[in-house]
């Protein structure tokens, strides 16, 4: 897959940028989509969620027990590990919800095509993910290019990915999302709990299906 030139996207954010909490309008029908009404000024329309981008290892599937350093060794391990792939708790429920709400889904991972296809075919055969950005795409995370490529493919207005949420389990996921202008969601575990309070993390969940209630009632990130 050809690399997407992130330098052409002026909306990429620096790691030190200060911003207000990220919010998206509730997906639940009949819920108010404005905020800020009162003496301080008129109500403002809340941003609409345009799509969700997911990492794979440690996010859509449980993390592998070990990783090899060499490129070919990683490829061999990932092929063998396909037989042991296990879906994250709440995976099917979250994807069914996003599909029911018409929310687009993409993938941005450093995994290879084959394990990603195996995961989707095994656990989510009826759920569409497009585009799927894998290891062959350059530059990889933490560069925001993959997420910006997804936003561009979806034809989103604006110079960045501010209408998207990036869901992942690593600092590279959070940093890529932040630099792309997306809101970030950390799927927390014992290994990455130090990222819960990281400046690049907007929201933390312990299970994928926790995101259903968040999106249904309106995404509100933590104050940074």
PDB file of C-alpha atoms in Angstrom:
ATOM      1  CA  UNK A   1       0.000   0.000   0.000  1.00  0.00           C
ATOM      2  CA  UNK A   2       1.369   3.406  -0.913  1.00  0.00           C
ATOM      3  CA  UNK A   3       2.181   5.773   1.900  1.00  0.00           C
ATOM      4  CA  UNK A   4      -0.056   8.748   2.571  1.00  0.00           C
ATOM      5  CA  UNK A   5       1.860  12.021   2.832  1.00  0.00           C
ATOM      6  CA  UNK A   6       0.961  13.414   6.254  1.00  0.00           C
ATOM      7  CA  UNK A   7       2.918  16.580   5.511  1.00  0.00           C
ATOM      8  CA  UNK A   8       0.066  17.647   3.249  1.00  0.00           C
ATOM      9  CA  UNK A   9      -2.348  17.561   6.160  1.00  0.00           C
ATOM     10  CA  UNK A  10      -1.824  20.778   8.129  1.00  0.00           C
ATOM     11  CA  UNK A  11      -4.148  19.631  10.886  1.00  0.00           C
ATOM     12  CA  UNK A  12      -1.568  17.231  12.363  1.00  0.00           C
ATOM     13  CA  UNK A  13      -1.157  18.196  16.017  1.00  0.00           C
ATOM     14  CA  UNK A  14       2.055  18.444  18.004  1.00  0.00           C
ATOM     15  CA  UNK A  15       2.503  16.323  21.095  1.00  0.00           C
ATOM     16  CA  UNK A  16       2.576  19.432  23.287  1.00  0.00           C
ATOM     17  CA  UNK A  17      -0.611  21.027  21.954  1.00  0.00           C
ATOM     18  CA  UNK A  18      -3.102  22.004  24.665  1.00  0.00           C
ATOM     19  CA  UNK A  19      -6.746  21.356  23.879  1.00  0.00           C
ATOM     20  CA  UNK A  20     -10.128  21.251  25.537  1.00  0.00           C
ATOM     21  CA  UNK A  21     -11.775  17.875  26.269  1.00  0.00           C
ATOM     22  CA  UNK A  22     -12.826  16.054  23.103  1.00  0.00           C
ATOM     23  CA  UNK A  23     -16.562  15.596  22.638  1.00  0.00           C
ATOM     24  CA  UNK A  24     -18.909  14.028  20.085  1.00  0.00           C
ATOM     25  CA  UNK A  25     -22.677  14.235  19.863  1.00  0.00           C
ATOM     26  CA  UNK A  26     -24.608  11.269  21.327  1.00  0.00           C
ATOM     27  CA  UNK A  27     -25.530   8.558  18.834  1.00  0.00           C
ATOM     28  CA  UNK A  28     -28.767   7.870  20.706  1.00  0.00           C
ATOM     29  CA  UNK A  29     -31.714   9.228  18.750  1.00  0.00           C
ATOM     30  CA  UNK A  30     -33.672  12.056  20.316  1.00  0.00           C
ATOM     31  CA  UNK A  31     -30.707  13.250  22.394  1.00  0.00           C
ATOM     32  CA  UNK A  32     -29.647  16.893  22.358  1.00  0.00           C
ATOM     33  CA  UNK A  33     -26.662  17.566  20.107  1.00  0.00           C
ATOM     34  CA  UNK A  34     -25.858  21.043  21.397  1.00  0.00           C
ATOM     35  CA  UNK A  35     -23.877  22.223  24.385  1.00  0.00           C
ATOM     36  CA  UNK A  36     -22.894  25.465  26.034  1.00  0.00           C
ATOM     37  CA  UNK A  37     -26.297  27.143  26.206  1.00  0.00           C
ATOM     38  CA  UNK A  38     -26.734  29.667  29.013  1.00  0.00           C
ATOM     39  CA  UNK A  39     -25.515  33.025  30.194  1.00  0.00           C
ATOM     40  CA  UNK A  40     -22.024  32.395  28.866  1.00  0.00           C
ATOM     41  CA  UNK A  41     -23.229  32.333  25.274  1.00  0.00           C
ATOM     42  CA  UNK A  42     -25.350  30.535  22.708  1.00  0.00           C
ATOM     43  CA  UNK A  43     -25.489  26.770  22.374  1.00  0.00           C
ATOM     44  CA  UNK A  44     -22.944  25.169  20.066  1.00  0.00           C
ATOM     45  CA  UNK A  45     -23.542  22.153  17.861  1.00  0.00           C
ATOM     46  CA  UNK A  46     -21.579  19.138  19.080  1.00  0.00           C
ATOM     47  CA  UNK A  47     -19.268  17.465  16.535  1.00  0.00           C
ATOM     48  CA  UNK A  48     -20.621  14.377  14.792  1.00  0.00           C
ATOM     49  CA  UNK A  49     -18.622  11.147  15.014  1.00  0.00           C
ATOM     50  CA  UNK A  50     -17.545  10.224  11.478  1.00  0.00           C
ATOM     51  CA  UNK A  51     -15.881   6.879  12.156  1.00  0.00           C
ATOM     52  CA  UNK A  52     -13.731   4.747  14.441  1.00  0.00           C
ATOM     53  CA  UNK A  53     -10.230   3.447  13.692  1.00  0.00           C
ATOM     54  CA  UNK A  54      -8.968   0.365  15.532  1.00  0.00           C
ATOM     55  CA  UNK A  55      -5.573  -1.129  16.238  1.00  0.00           C
ATOM     56  CA  UNK A  56      -5.518  -4.952  16.086  1.00  0.00           C
ATOM     57  CA  UNK A  57      -3.054  -6.666  18.460  1.00  0.00           C
ATOM     58  CA  UNK A  58      -4.112  -5.991  22.034  1.00  0.00           C
ATOM     59  CA  UNK A  59      -7.215  -4.122  20.838  1.00  0.00           C
ATOM     60  CA  UNK A  60      -9.419  -6.274  18.595  1.00  0.00           C
ATOM     61  CA  UNK A  61      -7.667  -9.446  19.738  1.00  0.00           C
ATOM     62  CA  UNK A  62      -5.899 -10.340  22.955  1.00  0.00           C
ATOM     63  CA  UNK A  63      -2.179  -9.425  23.000  1.00  0.00           C
ATOM     64  CA  UNK A  64       0.398 -12.035  22.067  1.00  0.00           C
ATOM     65  CA  UNK A  65       2.526 -13.414  24.865  1.00  0.00           C
ATOM     66  CA  UNK A  66       5.790 -12.568  23.120  1.00  0.00           C
ATOM     67  CA  UNK A  67       7.269 -10.721  20.149  1.00  0.00           C
ATOM     68  CA  UNK A  68      10.416 -11.435  18.129  1.00  0.00           C
ATOM     69  CA  UNK A  69      12.825  -8.705  17.084  1.00  0.00           C
ATOM     70  CA  UNK A  70      13.571  -9.757  13.529  1.00  0.00           C
ATOM     71  CA  UNK A  71      11.094  -8.882  10.780  1.00  0.00           C
ATOM     72  CA  UNK A  72      10.856 -12.401   9.354  1.00  0.00           C
ATOM     73  CA  UNK A  73      10.635 -13.917  12.822  1.00  0.00           C
ATOM     74  CA  UNK A  74       7.661 -11.680  13.565  1.00  0.00           C
ATOM     75  CA  UNK A  75       5.983 -12.782  10.334  1.00  0.00           C
ATOM     76  CA  UNK A  76       6.495 -16.463  11.220  1.00  0.00           C
ATOM     77  CA  UNK A  77       5.195 -15.975  14.750  1.00  0.00           C
ATOM     78  CA  UNK A  78       2.124 -14.107  13.539  1.00  0.00           C
ATOM     79  CA  UNK A  79       1.274 -16.890  11.099  1.00  0.00           C
ATOM     80  CA  UNK A  80       1.526 -19.528  13.821  1.00  0.00           C
ATOM     81  CA  UNK A  81      -0.358 -17.324  16.268  1.00  0.00           C
ATOM     82  CA  UNK A  82      -3.416 -17.160  14.022  1.00  0.00           C
ATOM     83  CA  UNK A  83      -4.525 -20.527  15.391  1.00  0.00           C
ATOM     84  CA  UNK A  84      -4.412 -19.029  18.888  1.00  0.00           C
ATOM     85  CA  UNK A  85      -6.085 -15.688  18.142  1.00  0.00           C
ATOM     86  CA  UNK A  86      -8.711 -14.801  20.722  1.00  0.00           C
ATOM     87  CA  UNK A  87     -11.145 -11.927  20.426  1.00  0.00           C
ATOM     88  CA  UNK A  88     -11.166  -9.196  23.028  1.00  0.00           C
ATOM     89  CA  UNK A  89     -14.167  -9.294  25.381  1.00  0.00           C
ATOM     90  CA  UNK A  90     -16.968  -7.154  23.993  1.00  0.00           C
ATOM     91  CA  UNK A  91     -15.634  -7.194  20.420  1.00  0.00           C
ATOM     92  CA  UNK A  92     -18.760  -8.547  18.707  1.00  0.00           C
ATOM     93  CA  UNK A  93     -21.110  -6.386  20.766  1.00  0.00           C
ATOM     94  CA  UNK A  94     -19.254  -3.161  19.935  1.00  0.00           C
ATOM     95  CA  UNK A  95     -19.081  -3.899  16.221  1.00  0.00           C
ATOM     96  CA  UNK A  96     -22.772  -4.815  16.096  1.00  0.00           C
ATOM     97  CA  UNK A  97     -23.558  -1.506  17.767  1.00  0.00           C
ATOM     98  CA  UNK A  98     -21.388   0.549  15.412  1.00  0.00           C
ATOM     99  CA  UNK A  99     -22.932  -1.215  12.428  1.00  0.00           C
ATOM    100  CA  UNK A 100     -26.438  -0.535  13.748  1.00  0.00           C
ATOM    101  CA  UNK A 101     -25.586   3.163  14.019  1.00  0.00           C
ATOM    102  CA  UNK A 102     -23.990   3.322  10.588  1.00  0.00           C
ATOM    103  CA  UNK A 103     -20.568   4.266  11.955  1.00  0.00           C
ATOM    104  CA  UNK A 104     -17.682   3.564   9.599  1.00  0.00           C
ATOM    105  CA  UNK A 105     -14.822   1.405  10.841  1.00  0.00           C
ATOM    106  CA  UNK A 106     -11.201   1.275   9.745  1.00  0.00           C
ATOM    107  CA  UNK A 107      -8.047  -0.465  10.930  1.00  0.00           C
ATOM    108  CA  UNK A 108      -4.567   0.957  11.436  1.00  0.00           C
ATOM    109  CA  UNK A 109      -2.103  -1.704  12.584  1.00  0.00           C
ATOM    110  CA  UNK A 110       1.525  -2.755  12.284  1.00  0.00           C
ATOM    111  CA  UNK A 111       0.384  -6.343  11.826  1.00  0.00           C
ATOM    112  CA  UNK A 112       0.517  -8.171   8.482  1.00  0.00           C
ATOM    113  CA  UNK A 113      -2.459  -8.607   6.158  1.00  0.00           C
ATOM    114  CA  UNK A 114      -2.948 -12.346   6.764  1.00  0.00           C
ATOM    115  CA  UNK A 115      -3.452 -12.300  10.565  1.00  0.00           C
ATOM    116  CA  UNK A 116      -5.781  -9.307  10.242  1.00  0.00           C
ATOM    117  CA  UNK A 117      -7.865 -11.086   7.600  1.00  0.00           C
ATOM    118  CA  UNK A 118      -7.947 -14.226   9.734  1.00  0.00           C
ATOM    119  CA  UNK A 119      -9.198 -12.283  12.754  1.00  0.00           C
ATOM    120  CA  UNK A 120     -11.943 -10.510  10.811  1.00  0.00           C
ATOM    121  CA  UNK A 121     -13.042 -13.648   8.939  1.00  0.00           C
ATOM    122  CA  UNK A 122     -13.172 -15.652  12.165  1.00  0.00           C
ATOM    123  CA  UNK A 123     -14.841 -13.231  14.561  1.00  0.00           C
ATOM    124  CA  UNK A 124     -16.427 -10.480  12.448  1.00  0.00           C
ATOM    125  CA  UNK A 125     -17.374 -11.995   9.073  1.00  0.00           C
ATOM    126  CA  UNK A 126     -20.375  -9.694   8.619  1.00  0.00           C
ATOM    127  CA  UNK A 127     -18.735  -6.442   9.735  1.00  0.00           C
ATOM    128  CA  UNK A 128     -17.066  -4.180   7.165  1.00  0.00           C
ATOM    129  CA  UNK A 129     -13.715  -2.520   7.875  1.00  0.00           C
ATOM    130  CA  UNK A 130     -12.380  -0.184   5.187  1.00  0.00           C
ATOM    131  CA  UNK A 131      -9.715   0.861   4.646  1.00  0.00           C
ATOM    132  CA  UNK A 132      -7.398  -1.558   6.421  1.00  0.00           C
ATOM    133  CA  UNK A 133      -3.935  -0.063   6.923  1.00  0.00           C
ATOM    134  CA  UNK A 134      -1.326  -2.735   7.746  1.00  0.00           C
ATOM    135  CA  UNK A 135       2.446  -3.087   8.105  1.00  0.00           C
ATOM    136  CA  UNK A 136       3.121  -2.456   4.415  1.00  0.00           C
ATOM    137  CA  UNK A 137       1.848   1.123   4.728  1.00  0.00           C
ATOM    138  CA  UNK A 138       4.573   3.703   5.333  1.00  0.00           C
ATOM    139  CA  UNK A 139       5.207   5.527   7.564  1.00  0.00           C
ATOM    140  CA  UNK A 140       3.809   3.406  10.388  1.00  0.00           C
ATOM    141  CA  UNK A 141       2.496   4.513  13.776  1.00  0.00           C
ATOM    142  CA  UNK A 142       3.257   6.676  15.712  1.00  0.00           C
ATOM    143  CA  UNK A 143       3.234   8.717  12.508  1.00  0.00           C
ATOM    144  CA  UNK A 144      -0.356   9.881  11.885  1.00  0.00           C
ATOM    145  CA  UNK A 145      -0.222   9.092   8.149  1.00  0.00           C
ATOM    146  CA  UNK A 146      -2.249   5.874   8.385  1.00  0.00           C
ATOM    147  CA  UNK A 147      -5.117   7.522  10.261  1.00  0.00           C
ATOM    148  CA  UNK A 148      -5.054  10.535   7.959  1.00  0.00           C
ATOM    149  CA  UNK A 149      -5.170   8.166   4.985  1.00  0.00           C
ATOM    150  CA  UNK A 150      -8.325   6.592   6.414  1.00  0.00           C
ATOM    151  CA  UNK A 151      -9.922  10.016   6.941  1.00  0.00           C
ATOM    152  CA  UNK A 152      -9.023  10.995   3.381  1.00  0.00           C
ATOM    153  CA  UNK A 153     -10.390   7.731   1.969  1.00  0.00           C
ATOM    154  CA  UNK A 154     -13.679   8.418   3.726  1.00  0.00           C
ATOM    155  CA  UNK A 155     -13.758  11.858   2.106  1.00  0.00           C
ATOM    156  CA  UNK A 156     -14.016  13.706   5.390  1.00  0.00           C
ATOM    157  CA  UNK A 157     -14.033  17.480   5.228  1.00  0.00           C
ATOM    158  CA  UNK A 158     -11.175  19.309   6.915  1.00  0.00           C
ATOM    159  CA  UNK A 159      -7.416  18.930   6.993  1.00  0.00           C
ATOM    160  CA  UNK A 160      -7.202  16.358   9.797  1.00  0.00           C
ATOM    161  CA  UNK A 161      -8.966  13.411  11.436  1.00  0.00           C
ATOM    162  CA  UNK A 162     -10.831  15.408  14.082  1.00  0.00           C
ATOM    163  CA  UNK A 163     -14.088  13.596  13.288  1.00  0.00           C
ATOM    164  CA  UNK A 164     -12.602  10.207  14.198  1.00  0.00           C
ATOM    165  CA  UNK A 165     -11.762   8.152  17.268  1.00  0.00           C
ATOM    166  CA  UNK A 166      -8.598   6.040  17.412  1.00  0.00           C
ATOM    167  CA  UNK A 167      -8.926   2.989  19.684  1.00  0.00           C
ATOM    168  CA  UNK A 168      -5.730   1.212  20.699  1.00  0.00           C
ATOM    169  CA  UNK A 169      -3.610  -0.173  23.507  1.00  0.00           C
ATOM    170  CA  UNK A 170      -0.173   1.390  22.989  1.00  0.00           C
ATOM    171  CA  UNK A 171       1.555   4.744  23.198  1.00  0.00           C
ATOM    172  CA  UNK A 172       2.036   4.621  19.427  1.00  0.00           C
ATOM    173  CA  UNK A 173      -1.744   4.298  18.974  1.00  0.00           C
ATOM    174  CA  UNK A 174      -2.402   7.246  21.281  1.00  0.00           C
ATOM    175  CA  UNK A 175       0.332   9.379  19.724  1.00  0.00           C
ATOM    176  CA  UNK A 176      -0.710   8.628  16.146  1.00  0.00           C
ATOM    177  CA  UNK A 177      -4.296   9.487  17.001  1.00  0.00           C
ATOM    178  CA  UNK A 178      -3.343  12.696  18.755  1.00  0.00           C
ATOM    179  CA  UNK A 179      -1.052  13.819  15.937  1.00  0.00           C
ATOM    180  CA  UNK A 180      -3.787  13.099  13.393  1.00  0.00           C
ATOM    181  CA  UNK A 181      -6.234  15.257  15.341  1.00  0.00           C
ATOM    182  CA  UNK A 182      -8.444  12.298  16.318  1.00  0.00           C
ATOM    183  CA  UNK A 183      -9.842  11.614  19.766  1.00  0.00           C
ATOM    184  CA  UNK A 184      -8.061   8.689  21.419  1.00  0.00           C
ATOM    185  CA  UNK A 185      -9.393   5.768  23.463  1.00  0.00           C
ATOM    186  CA  UNK A 186      -7.048   3.491  25.406  1.00  0.00           C
ATOM    187  CA  UNK A 187      -8.094  -0.121  25.971  1.00  0.00           C
ATOM    188  CA  UNK A 188      -6.382  -0.511  29.327  1.00  0.00           C
ATOM    189  CA  UNK A 189      -4.627  -3.599  30.661  1.00  0.00           C
ATOM    190  CA  UNK A 190      -1.935  -4.434  33.200  1.00  0.00           C
ATOM    191  CA  UNK A 191       0.853  -3.694  30.733  1.00  0.00           C
ATOM    192  CA  UNK A 192      -0.291  -0.269  29.522  1.00  0.00           C
ATOM    193  CA  UNK A 193      -1.842   1.166  32.694  1.00  0.00           C
ATOM    194  CA  UNK A 194       0.889   3.827  32.782  1.00  0.00           C
ATOM    195  CA  UNK A 195      -0.817   5.358  29.716  1.00  0.00           C
ATOM    196  CA  UNK A 196      -4.107   5.980  31.534  1.00  0.00           C
ATOM    197  CA  UNK A 197      -2.986   9.475  32.570  1.00  0.00           C
ATOM    198  CA  UNK A 198      -0.862  10.146  29.493  1.00  0.00           C
ATOM    199  CA  UNK A 199      -1.432  13.463  27.729  1.00  0.00           C
ATOM    200  CA  UNK A 200      -2.250  11.646  24.483  1.00  0.00           C
ATOM    201  CA  UNK A 201      -5.079   9.600  26.040  1.00  0.00           C
ATOM    202  CA  UNK A 202      -8.546  11.177  25.872  1.00  0.00           C
ATOM    203  CA  UNK A 203     -10.594   8.313  27.316  1.00  0.00           C
ATOM    204  CA  UNK A 204      -9.922   4.944  28.971  1.00  0.00           C
ATOM    205  CA  UNK A 205     -11.999   1.747  28.762  1.00  0.00           C
ATOM    206  CA  UNK A 206     -11.407  -1.719  30.224  1.00  0.00           C
ATOM    207  CA  UNK A 207     -13.558  -3.601  27.689  1.00  0.00           C
ATOM    208  CA  UNK A 208     -14.458  -2.804  24.110  1.00  0.00           C
ATOM    209  CA  UNK A 209     -18.198  -2.853  24.753  1.00  0.00           C
ATOM    210  CA  UNK A 210     -17.812  -0.065  27.324  1.00  0.00           C
ATOM    211  CA  UNK A 211     -17.519   2.208  24.311  1.00  0.00           C
ATOM    212  CA  UNK A 212     -21.174   1.536  23.448  1.00  0.00           C
ATOM    213  CA  UNK A 213     -22.498   3.524  26.407  1.00  0.00           C
ATOM    214  CA  UNK A 214     -19.921   6.244  25.836  1.00  0.00           C
ATOM    215  CA  UNK A 215     -20.947   6.786  22.220  1.00  0.00           C
ATOM    216  CA  UNK A 216     -24.663   6.330  22.847  1.00  0.00           C
ATOM    217  CA  UNK A 217     -24.736   9.107  25.448  1.00  0.00           C
ATOM    218  CA  UNK A 218     -22.066  11.355  23.950  1.00  0.00           C
ATOM    219  CA  UNK A 219     -18.281  11.019  23.964  1.00  0.00           C
ATOM    220  CA  UNK A 220     -16.628  13.310  26.517  1.00  0.00           C
ATOM    221  CA  UNK A 221     -12.868  13.041  26.917  1.00  0.00           C
ATOM    222  CA  UNK A 222     -10.998  13.836  30.087  1.00  0.00           C
ATOM    223  CA  UNK A 223      -9.529  17.266  30.743  1.00  0.00           C
ATOM    224  CA  UNK A 224      -5.892  17.474  29.649  1.00  0.00           C
TER     225      UNK A 224
END
